[in-house]
Coordinates of C-alpha atoms in Angstrom, one line a residue:
M30 CA -20.5 139.9 -0.7
S31 CA -18.2 139.6 -3.7
L32 CA -19.8 140.3 -7.0
A33 CA -17.9 137.3 -8.3
S34 CA -20.1 134.8 -6.7
A35 CA -23.1 136.9 -5.8
K36 CA -25.5 134.9 -8.1
E37 CA -24.2 131.6 -6.8
W38 CA -25.0 132.5 -3.2
Q39 CA -28.4 133.8 -4.1
K40 CA -29.2 130.5 -5.6
I41 CA -28.4 128.4 -2.5
G42 CA -29.1 131.1 0.2
R43 CA -26.7 132.5 2.7
R44 CA -27.9 130.4 5.6
D45 CA -27.0 127.1 7.4
H46 CA -27.1 124.1 5.2
H47 CA -27.0 120.5 6.7
G48 CA -26.2 117.7 4.5
I49 CA -24.9 114.2 3.9
A50 CA -22.2 113.0 1.6
L51 CA -22.3 109.6 -0.1
P52 CA -20.8 107.6 -3.0
L53 CA -23.8 106.7 -5.1
F54 CA -22.3 103.2 -5.6
S55 CA -22.5 102.5 -1.8
L56 CA -26.4 102.5 -1.7
R57 CA -27.8 99.1 -1.2
N58 CA -31.2 98.4 -2.6
P59 CA -32.6 94.8 -3.4
Q60 CA -34.3 96.2 -6.6
S61 CA -31.1 97.5 -8.1
S62 CA -28.5 95.7 -10.2
G63 CA -25.6 95.2 -7.9
V64 CA -24.6 98.7 -7.2
G65 CA -26.3 101.9 -6.0
E66 CA -28.2 103.5 -9.0
F67 CA -29.5 106.9 -10.0
L68 CA -33.2 106.2 -8.9
D69 CA -32.0 104.9 -5.5
L70 CA -31.5 108.6 -4.6
L71 CA -35.2 109.2 -4.6
P72 CA -36.0 107.7 -1.2
I73 CA -32.9 109.3 0.3
I74 CA -34.1 112.7 -1.0
N75 CA -37.4 112.2 0.7
W76 CA -35.7 111.1 3.9
C77 CA -33.4 114.2 3.9
A78 CA -36.4 116.4 3.5
E79 CA -38.1 114.5 6.4
V80 CA -35.2 114.9 8.9
G81 CA -34.6 118.6 7.8
F82 CA -31.3 118.3 5.8
D83 CA -31.3 120.1 2.6
L84 CA -28.1 119.0 0.8
I85 CA -26.8 115.7 -0.7
Q86 CA -23.1 115.6 -1.8
L87 CA -22.0 113.0 -4.3
L88 CA -18.8 111.8 -5.6
P89 CA -18.2 112.2 -9.4
L90 CA -20.7 110.3 -11.5
N91 CA -18.8 110.6 -14.8
D92 CA -18.2 107.5 -16.9
S93 CA -14.8 105.9 -15.8
G94 CA -15.1 102.8 -18.0
T95 CA -13.2 99.9 -16.6
E96 CA -11.6 102.2 -13.9
S97 CA -13.3 102.1 -10.5
S98 CA -12.0 105.5 -9.4
P99 CA -14.7 108.1 -10.1
Y100 CA -11.9 110.6 -10.3
S101 CA -10.5 108.9 -13.4
A102 CA -13.2 109.7 -15.9
L103 CA -13.2 108.8 -19.6
S104 CA -15.3 112.0 -20.2
A105 CA -15.9 115.1 -18.1
M106 CA -19.4 115.3 -19.3
A107 CA -20.9 111.6 -19.8
L108 CA -22.5 110.0 -17.0
H109 CA -21.5 106.5 -16.0
P110 CA -24.0 103.8 -17.4
L111 CA -23.1 101.7 -14.3
Y112 CA -25.6 103.9 -12.4
L113 CA -28.6 103.3 -14.6
S114 CA -31.5 101.8 -12.8
L115 CA -32.2 99.0 -15.3
W116 CA -35.6 98.0 -13.7
A117 CA -36.9 101.4 -14.9
L118 CA -35.6 101.5 -18.4
P119 CA -38.4 102.3 -21.1
F120 CA -39.6 99.7 -23.4
L121 CA -38.1 96.9 -21.1
D122 CA -40.7 94.6 -22.1
C123 CA -39.0 94.4 -25.5
L124 CA -36.2 92.5 -24.0
P125 CA -36.7 88.7 -23.9
Q126 CA -36.1 87.4 -20.4
A127 CA -35.7 90.8 -18.9
E128 CA -36.9 89.8 -15.5
E129 CA -34.6 86.8 -15.4
L130 CA -31.5 88.9 -16.5
L131 CA -32.3 91.5 -13.8
S132 CA -32.8 88.8 -11.1
Q133 CA -29.2 87.6 -11.9
L134 CA -27.8 91.1 -11.5
Q135 CA -29.7 91.7 -8.2
Q136 CA -27.9 88.7 -6.7
C137 CA -24.7 90.9 -6.6
N138 CA -26.6 93.2 -4.1
S139 CA -25.7 90.9 -1.1
S140 CA -21.9 91.2 -1.2
R141 CA -20.2 93.1 1.5
R142 CA -18.3 95.3 -1.0
F143 CA -19.5 95.9 -4.5
D144 CA -17.6 94.1 -7.3
Y145 CA -16.9 96.8 -9.7
Q146 CA -15.6 94.8 -12.6
K147 CA -18.3 92.1 -12.4
V148 CA -21.2 94.6 -12.1
Y149 CA -19.8 96.9 -14.8
H150 CA -19.4 94.2 -17.4
A151 CA -22.7 92.5 -16.4
K152 CA -24.6 95.9 -16.9
L153 CA -22.8 96.7 -20.0
H154 CA -23.8 93.3 -21.5
F155 CA -27.5 93.7 -20.3
L156 CA -27.5 97.2 -22.0
R157 CA -26.2 95.9 -25.2
N158 CA -28.9 93.3 -25.3
Y159 CA -31.6 95.9 -24.4
F160 CA -30.3 98.2 -27.3
E161 CA -30.7 95.5 -29.8
Y162 CA -34.5 95.2 -28.9
A163 CA -35.4 98.6 -27.7
F164 CA -33.4 101.2 -29.6
E165 CA -35.9 101.3 -32.5
Q166 CA -38.6 102.6 -30.3
I167 CA -36.3 105.0 -28.3
Q168 CA -34.9 106.8 -31.4
T169 CA -38.5 107.8 -32.3
L170 CA -38.7 109.7 -29.0
L171 CA -38.8 113.4 -29.3
P172 CA -36.7 113.9 -26.1
Y173 CA -34.1 111.5 -27.4
Q174 CA -33.8 113.4 -30.7
E175 CA -33.5 116.6 -28.9
F176 CA -30.9 115.3 -26.5
V177 CA -28.7 113.9 -29.2
Q178 CA -28.8 117.2 -31.2
S179 CA -28.3 119.5 -28.3
Q180 CA -25.3 117.9 -26.5
K181 CA -22.2 119.0 -28.5
W182 CA -19.9 116.6 -26.6
L183 CA -22.0 113.6 -27.2
H184 CA -20.8 112.6 -30.7
N185 CA -17.1 112.9 -29.6
Y186 CA -17.7 110.8 -26.6
A187 CA -19.4 108.2 -28.6
R188 CA -16.8 108.1 -31.3
F189 CA -14.0 107.7 -28.6
S190 CA -15.9 105.0 -26.8
Y191 CA -16.5 103.1 -30.3
L192 CA -12.7 103.5 -31.1
K193 CA -11.5 102.3 -27.8
K194 CA -13.6 99.3 -28.0
K195 CA -12.6 98.6 -31.7
N196 CA -8.9 98.9 -30.5
G197 CA -9.2 96.2 -27.8
L198 CA -9.5 99.0 -24.9
Q199 CA -6.0 100.0 -25.7
P200 CA -5.1 103.7 -24.8
W201 CA -5.7 106.1 -27.6
W202 CA -2.0 106.9 -28.3
E203 CA -1.7 103.2 -29.3
W204 CA -4.7 102.9 -31.5
K205 CA -4.4 101.4 -35.1
I206 CA -7.9 101.9 -36.1
T207 CA -9.2 105.7 -36.0
E208 CA -12.1 105.7 -38.3
V209 CA -15.7 104.9 -37.3
H210 CA -17.4 102.2 -39.6
D211 CA -20.5 101.3 -37.5
E212 CA -23.0 104.1 -37.0
N213 CA -25.1 101.7 -34.8
E214 CA -22.3 101.5 -32.3
L215 CA -22.2 105.2 -32.0
N216 CA -26.0 105.0 -31.4
F217 CA -25.5 102.6 -28.5
Y218 CA -23.3 105.1 -26.5
K219 CA -25.7 108.0 -27.4
M220 CA -28.6 105.9 -26.2
T221 CA -26.9 105.1 -22.7
Q222 CA -26.2 108.8 -22.1
Y223 CA -29.9 109.6 -23.1
L224 CA -31.1 107.2 -20.6
A225 CA -28.7 108.2 -17.8
F226 CA -29.6 112.0 -18.2
S227 CA -33.2 111.1 -18.3
Q228 CA -33.1 109.3 -15.0
W229 CA -31.0 112.0 -13.4
A230 CA -33.6 114.5 -14.5
K231 CA -36.1 112.7 -12.4
V232 CA -33.8 112.8 -9.4
K233 CA -33.1 116.5 -9.9
E234 CA -36.8 117.2 -10.3
E235 CA -37.6 115.3 -7.1
A236 CA -34.7 117.1 -5.2
E237 CA -36.1 120.5 -6.3
R238 CA -39.6 119.6 -5.4
K239 CA -38.3 118.6 -1.9
H240 CA -36.1 121.7 -1.7
I241 CA -33.0 119.5 -1.5
F242 CA -29.8 120.8 -3.2
L243 CA -27.6 118.3 -5.1
K244 CA -23.8 118.9 -4.7
G245 CA -21.7 117.5 -7.5
D246 CA -18.0 116.9 -7.6
I247 CA -15.9 118.3 -10.4
P248 CA -12.4 116.8 -10.4
I249 CA -9.8 119.3 -11.4
L250 CA -8.1 116.7 -13.6
I251 CA -9.1 114.3 -16.4
N252 CA -7.9 110.9 -17.3
R253 CA -5.1 111.0 -20.1
N254 CA -7.0 108.2 -21.8
S255 CA -10.2 110.0 -22.2
A256 CA -12.5 111.4 -24.9
C257 CA -11.7 115.0 -23.7
V258 CA -8.0 114.6 -23.9
Y259 CA -8.1 112.7 -27.3
E260 CA -10.3 115.2 -29.0
H261 CA -8.6 118.4 -27.5
Q262 CA -5.0 117.4 -27.3
E263 CA -3.9 120.9 -27.8
L264 CA -5.5 122.1 -24.5
F265 CA -3.4 119.7 -22.4
N266 CA 0.4 119.3 -21.7
L267 CA 1.0 115.6 -22.2
E268 CA 4.6 115.7 -21.3
L269 CA 3.9 116.5 -17.7
S270 CA 1.9 114.6 -15.0
A271 CA 0.2 116.1 -12.1
G272 CA 1.1 114.9 -8.6
A273 CA 2.0 115.9 -5.1
P274 CA 5.3 116.8 -3.6
P275 CA 7.0 114.5 -0.9
D276 CA 5.3 115.2 2.5
M277 CA 4.7 113.5 5.9
Y278 CA 2.2 111.1 4.3
S279 CA 4.3 110.1 1.2
Q280 CA 8.0 110.5 1.4
E281 CA 8.4 109.7 -2.2
G282 CA 5.8 112.1 -3.5
Q283 CA 2.9 111.2 -5.9
S284 CA 2.6 111.1 -9.7
W285 CA -1.1 110.6 -10.5
G286 CA -0.6 110.1 -14.3
F287 CA -3.1 112.9 -15.3
P288 CA -2.1 115.4 -17.8
I289 CA -2.0 119.2 -16.7
Y290 CA -3.8 121.9 -18.6
D291 CA -2.1 124.3 -21.0
W292 CA -3.8 127.2 -19.6
K293 CA -2.6 129.6 -22.2
K294 CA -4.2 127.5 -24.9
Q295 CA -7.4 127.2 -22.8
E296 CA -7.5 131.0 -22.6
E297 CA -6.9 131.3 -26.3
T298 CA -10.1 129.3 -26.9
N299 CA -11.9 131.3 -24.3
F300 CA -12.0 128.4 -21.9
N301 CA -14.6 126.9 -24.0
W302 CA -13.9 123.3 -22.9
W303 CA -14.3 124.3 -19.1
K304 CA -17.5 126.3 -19.8
E305 CA -19.0 123.4 -21.6
R306 CA -18.1 121.1 -18.7
L307 CA -19.8 123.5 -16.3
H308 CA -22.8 123.9 -18.5
V309 CA -23.3 120.2 -18.6
A310 CA -22.8 120.0 -14.8
E311 CA -25.2 122.7 -14.3
K312 CA -28.0 120.6 -15.6
L313 CA -27.1 118.0 -12.9
Y314 CA -26.3 119.9 -9.8
H315 CA -27.1 123.0 -7.9
L316 CA -23.5 123.5 -6.4
Y317 CA -20.3 121.6 -6.6
R318 CA -17.2 120.5 -4.8
L319 CA -14.2 122.0 -6.7
D320 CA -11.5 119.4 -6.3
H321 CA -8.0 120.4 -5.5
V322 CA -8.7 124.0 -5.7
V323 CA -5.0 125.0 -5.1
G324 CA -4.2 123.3 -8.5
F325 CA -5.8 126.1 -10.4
F326 CA -3.1 128.5 -8.9
R327 CA -0.2 126.1 -8.7
I328 CA 0.3 122.4 -9.4
W329 CA 3.0 119.9 -8.8
V330 CA 4.2 118.5 -12.0
V331 CA 6.3 115.5 -12.9
P332 CA 8.1 115.5 -16.3
K333 CA 7.8 112.2 -18.2
G334 CA 10.3 109.6 -17.2
K335 CA 11.1 111.4 -13.8
T336 CA 10.0 110.5 -10.3
A337 CA 7.5 112.5 -8.3
K338 CA 10.6 113.9 -6.2
E339 CA 12.0 115.3 -9.3
G340 CA 8.9 117.3 -9.9
Y341 CA 8.3 121.1 -9.5
Y342 CA 5.5 123.6 -9.0
L343 CA 4.0 125.2 -12.2
P344 CA 4.0 128.2 -12.8
V345 CA 7.6 128.1 -11.9
D346 CA 7.5 131.8 -10.9
E347 CA 5.6 132.1 -7.6
K348 CA 4.6 135.6 -8.6
E349 CA 2.3 134.1 -11.3
W350 CA 0.5 131.8 -8.9
L351 CA -2.2 134.2 -7.7
S352 CA -2.9 135.9 -11.0
Q353 CA -3.3 132.7 -12.6
G354 CA -5.7 131.3 -10.1
D355 CA -7.6 134.6 -9.8
K356 CA -8.3 134.5 -13.6
I357 CA -9.3 130.9 -13.6
M358 CA -11.5 131.1 -10.6
R359 CA -13.3 134.2 -12.0
M360 CA -13.9 132.3 -15.2
L361 CA -15.4 129.5 -13.3
L362 CA -17.7 131.8 -11.3
S363 CA -18.8 133.8 -14.4
S364 CA -19.5 130.6 -16.4
S365 CA -22.1 129.1 -14.1
S366 CA -24.9 129.8 -11.6
M367 CA -23.5 126.9 -9.3
L368 CA -21.7 127.8 -6.1
P369 CA -18.3 126.0 -6.0
I370 CA -17.0 124.8 -2.5
G371 CA -13.3 124.5 -2.7
E372 CA -11.4 121.5 -1.6
D373 CA -8.5 123.4 0.0
L374 CA -7.0 120.7 2.3
G375 CA -3.4 120.0 2.7
N376 CA -0.4 122.2 1.8
V377 CA -2.2 125.4 0.5
P378 CA -0.4 128.8 0.5
P379 CA -2.1 131.3 2.8
E380 CA -2.6 133.7 -0.2
V381 CA -4.7 131.1 -2.0
R382 CA -7.2 131.0 0.9
L383 CA -7.2 134.7 1.1
K384 CA -8.1 134.9 -2.6
L385 CA -10.9 132.4 -2.1
R386 CA -12.4 134.5 0.6
E387 CA -12.0 137.6 -1.6
L388 CA -14.1 135.8 -4.2
D389 CA -16.5 134.6 -1.6
V390 CA -15.8 130.8 -2.5
P391 CA -16.1 128.6 0.6
G392 CA -13.4 126.4 1.6
T393 CA -13.3 123.0 3.5
K394 CA -12.7 122.4 7.3
V395 CA -12.2 118.9 8.5
Y396 CA -12.9 119.3 12.3
R397 CA -10.0 117.0 13.5
W398 CA -7.5 118.7 11.2
E399 CA -8.4 122.4 12.1
R400 CA -5.5 123.4 14.2
R401 CA -3.1 126.4 14.6
W402 CA -0.4 124.4 12.9
N403 CA 2.0 127.4 12.6
T404 CA 2.0 128.3 16.4
D405 CA 0.9 126.0 19.3
R406 CA -0.9 123.5 17.1
S407 CA -4.0 123.9 19.4
Y408 CA -7.5 122.9 18.0
I409 CA -9.5 125.9 16.6
P410 CA -13.0 125.9 18.3
V411 CA -15.8 125.3 15.7
E412 CA -17.4 128.6 16.6
E413 CA -14.6 130.4 15.2
Y414 CA -14.9 128.9 11.7
I415 CA -15.7 131.5 9.1
P416 CA -19.2 131.4 7.6
E417 CA -17.9 130.9 4.1
S418 CA -16.8 127.4 4.7
M419 CA -18.0 123.8 4.9
T420 CA -17.4 121.7 8.1
T421 CA -17.0 118.0 8.0
V422 CA -15.5 115.3 10.1
S423 CA -14.0 113.0 7.5
T424 CA -13.7 112.8 3.7
H425 CA -13.7 110.0 1.1
D426 CA -10.0 109.9 1.2
S427 CA -9.7 109.8 5.0
S428 CA -10.5 107.3 7.8
T429 CA -13.9 107.7 9.4
L430 CA -14.0 108.9 12.9
S431 CA -14.0 105.2 14.0
G432 CA -10.8 104.5 12.1
W433 CA -9.1 107.7 13.3
W434 CA -10.1 106.8 16.9
Q435 CA -8.6 103.3 16.5
D436 CA -5.5 104.0 14.5
D437 CA -4.3 107.7 15.3
G438 CA -3.6 107.5 19.0
E439 CA -1.5 110.7 19.4
E440 CA -4.0 112.7 17.5
V441 CA -7.0 111.4 19.3
I442 CA -5.3 112.0 22.7
S443 CA -4.6 115.6 21.7
F444 CA -8.1 116.1 20.6
C445 CA -9.4 114.5 23.9
Q446 CA -7.3 117.1 25.8
F447 CA -8.8 119.8 23.8
K448 CA -12.3 118.6 24.5
G449 CA -11.7 118.1 28.2
W450 CA -12.2 114.3 27.8
E451 CA -10.4 111.5 29.4
Y452 CA -9.0 109.3 26.6
V453 CA -10.1 105.7 26.5
P454 CA -9.5 103.3 23.7
E455 CA -13.2 102.6 23.3
F456 CA -15.0 105.2 21.0
S457 CA -18.2 105.7 22.8
F458 CA -21.6 106.7 21.4
E459 CA -21.5 109.9 23.5
K460 CA -18.0 111.1 22.1
R461 CA -19.0 110.3 18.6
F462 CA -22.3 112.1 18.9
E463 CA -20.7 115.2 20.4
I464 CA -18.2 115.4 17.5
L465 CA -21.0 115.3 15.0
H466 CA -23.0 117.7 17.1
D467 CA -20.1 120.1 17.0
S468 CA -19.8 119.9 13.2
H469 CA -23.4 121.0 13.0
R470 CA -23.1 123.9 15.2
S471 CA -19.9 125.3 13.7
G472 CA -19.5 128.8 12.4
S473 CA -19.6 127.4 8.8
L474 CA -22.8 127.8 6.7
F475 CA -22.3 124.3 5.3
H476 CA -22.3 121.2 7.6
I477 CA -21.8 118.1 5.5
N478 CA -20.7 114.6 6.7
L479 CA -20.4 111.2 5.1
L480 CA -23.6 109.3 5.7
Q481 CA -21.7 106.4 7.3
E482 CA -20.5 108.7 10.2
Y483 CA -24.2 109.0 11.2
L484 CA -24.8 105.2 10.6
N485 CA -21.9 104.4 12.8
L486 CA -23.7 105.7 15.9
F487 CA -25.5 102.4 15.7
P488 CA -23.9 99.0 15.5
E489 CA -26.7 97.5 13.5
L490 CA -26.3 100.2 10.8
S491 CA -22.4 99.8 10.5
W492 CA -19.6 97.4 9.9
A493 CA -17.9 96.1 13.0
D494 CA -14.3 96.8 11.5
P495 CA -13.8 100.6 11.1
D496 CA -11.4 99.9 8.1
A497 CA -14.5 98.5 6.3
E498 CA -16.2 101.8 6.4
R499 CA -13.4 103.6 4.6
I500 CA -14.0 104.5 0.9
N501 CA -10.6 105.1 -0.4
I502 CA -6.9 105.0 0.6
P503 CA -5.2 107.6 -1.6
G504 CA -1.8 107.2 -3.4
V505 CA -2.1 103.4 -3.6
V506 CA -3.9 101.3 -6.1
L507 CA -6.0 98.7 -4.1
E508 CA -8.9 96.6 -5.2
R509 CA -10.8 97.6 -2.2
N510 CA -10.7 101.3 -3.1
W511 CA -14.1 102.7 -4.4
T512 CA -16.0 99.5 -3.6
Y513 CA -17.4 100.5 -0.2
R514 CA -21.1 99.6 0.4
F515 CA -23.3 100.7 3.4
R516 CA -24.3 97.7 5.6
P517 CA -28.0 98.6 5.8
T518 CA -30.3 98.8 2.9
I519 CA -32.0 102.2 1.9
E520 CA -35.1 101.0 3.7
E521 CA -33.3 100.2 6.9
I522 CA -31.5 103.6 6.9
I523 CA -34.7 105.6 6.3
S524 CA -37.0 103.5 8.6
H525 CA -34.5 103.7 11.6
K526 CA -36.3 105.9 14.2
K527 CA -33.3 106.6 16.5
L528 CA -31.2 107.7 13.5
K529 CA -34.1 109.9 12.2
S530 CA -34.4 111.4 15.6
I531 CA -30.8 112.4 15.9
M532 CA -30.7 113.7 12.3
K533 CA -33.6 116.0 13.1
A534 CA -31.8 117.3 16.2
F535 CA -28.7 118.0 14.1
A536 CA -30.7 119.9 11.5
A537 CA -32.3 122.1 14.1
L538 CA -29.0 123.4 15.4
P539 CA -28.6 127.2 14.6

């Protein structure tokens, strides 16, 4: 085992881990306020323990403000107040008509997809009313005082949030007001973070009590219009935007609008910003998904005013890719006891995957994409997957198995030939079950699938239209992105006997 990641593996255990992946916002609970919330994870944790799964993977939970994408955060540290379980707030009885206000928000639970803007603004309005009546009591609490004093990032986040509101939500490079004149406003943002971290502490405590690992998601990039970039502009190159080169999925390439890191400046500051980011995440999670891991080695950049096609890889010299990535990865490993699992999908140089293996950092294998692309394009049997990897059948950026079977005819036919199946347009329970079964008996040590892949085994637990089960369509801005909601409620999921039986069978696979 590589010494670089020995402590991380020791924390998790070098054994098979079976888990589910879910967007927190997708959970449906009649008690919640229009969206899945922190404390909604408590029954999911208990259910996972009951069926024998030991891992829950989540999308990023950072505050993204009015942006629905969890990968477009306003802060790499702050949690999203959208996920606060309002019904469980302390001193709630101080707020007049609290029950009536909660009842109004709970009416948003019935919609097929969750309305991000409606719920976000309604919850923020609720929290401001709550702050007016409850903050006097909250600020006297010793845990609140300790939280405010111990979180170095908190004041910058509160200051940025205040100035953003004061400047009419304009991006920081267009601000006219740059001074804070209302300490009470800062207290509002500090209070919401205290409440969010307090609720998450209950989630993590319950997870550890039930021996469930929480896997977070740390995006490689951060929103240009964020507290982090505003306060640490010297650590970023604001003249370049990260993106992707033209490929078979996007002939024009992609420009994501996120600034890239100035790694020399990051190193000059001993990578303190990244270390603080990991330190905060370590309080929340036991391991994490390291988004776009190849970007630490080389990343496609688009100069300001240019198209994605006119971009180029940075570092320009290919000889620097491996040394840069090695240095950054070792920094990440030495700065935290959390095990990273790299998202190494797509166009990744072979040397990068070899480096990840050298560092003992698992990569990601999407079953239907694992083929010998450079030779005969044959599928790789799951038994041949290396242990230091995670097997899954889909991602939040892809179609589910149902959508794949419906829309990707040629690929599905090829897969059927590999499995020795006769292709038929109808995706049967038996075939879906076998694909999931394969994913749990692969050579990987991690077997994690989107929760809806298991729910889709049963018509009563899934939407009839496969497209309705998709979380995100990357590369395009759509209102439907990041608004997916499970059809069943949490109670309907955890009380479904046939689903529970199947999950137990998967968890028992060697």
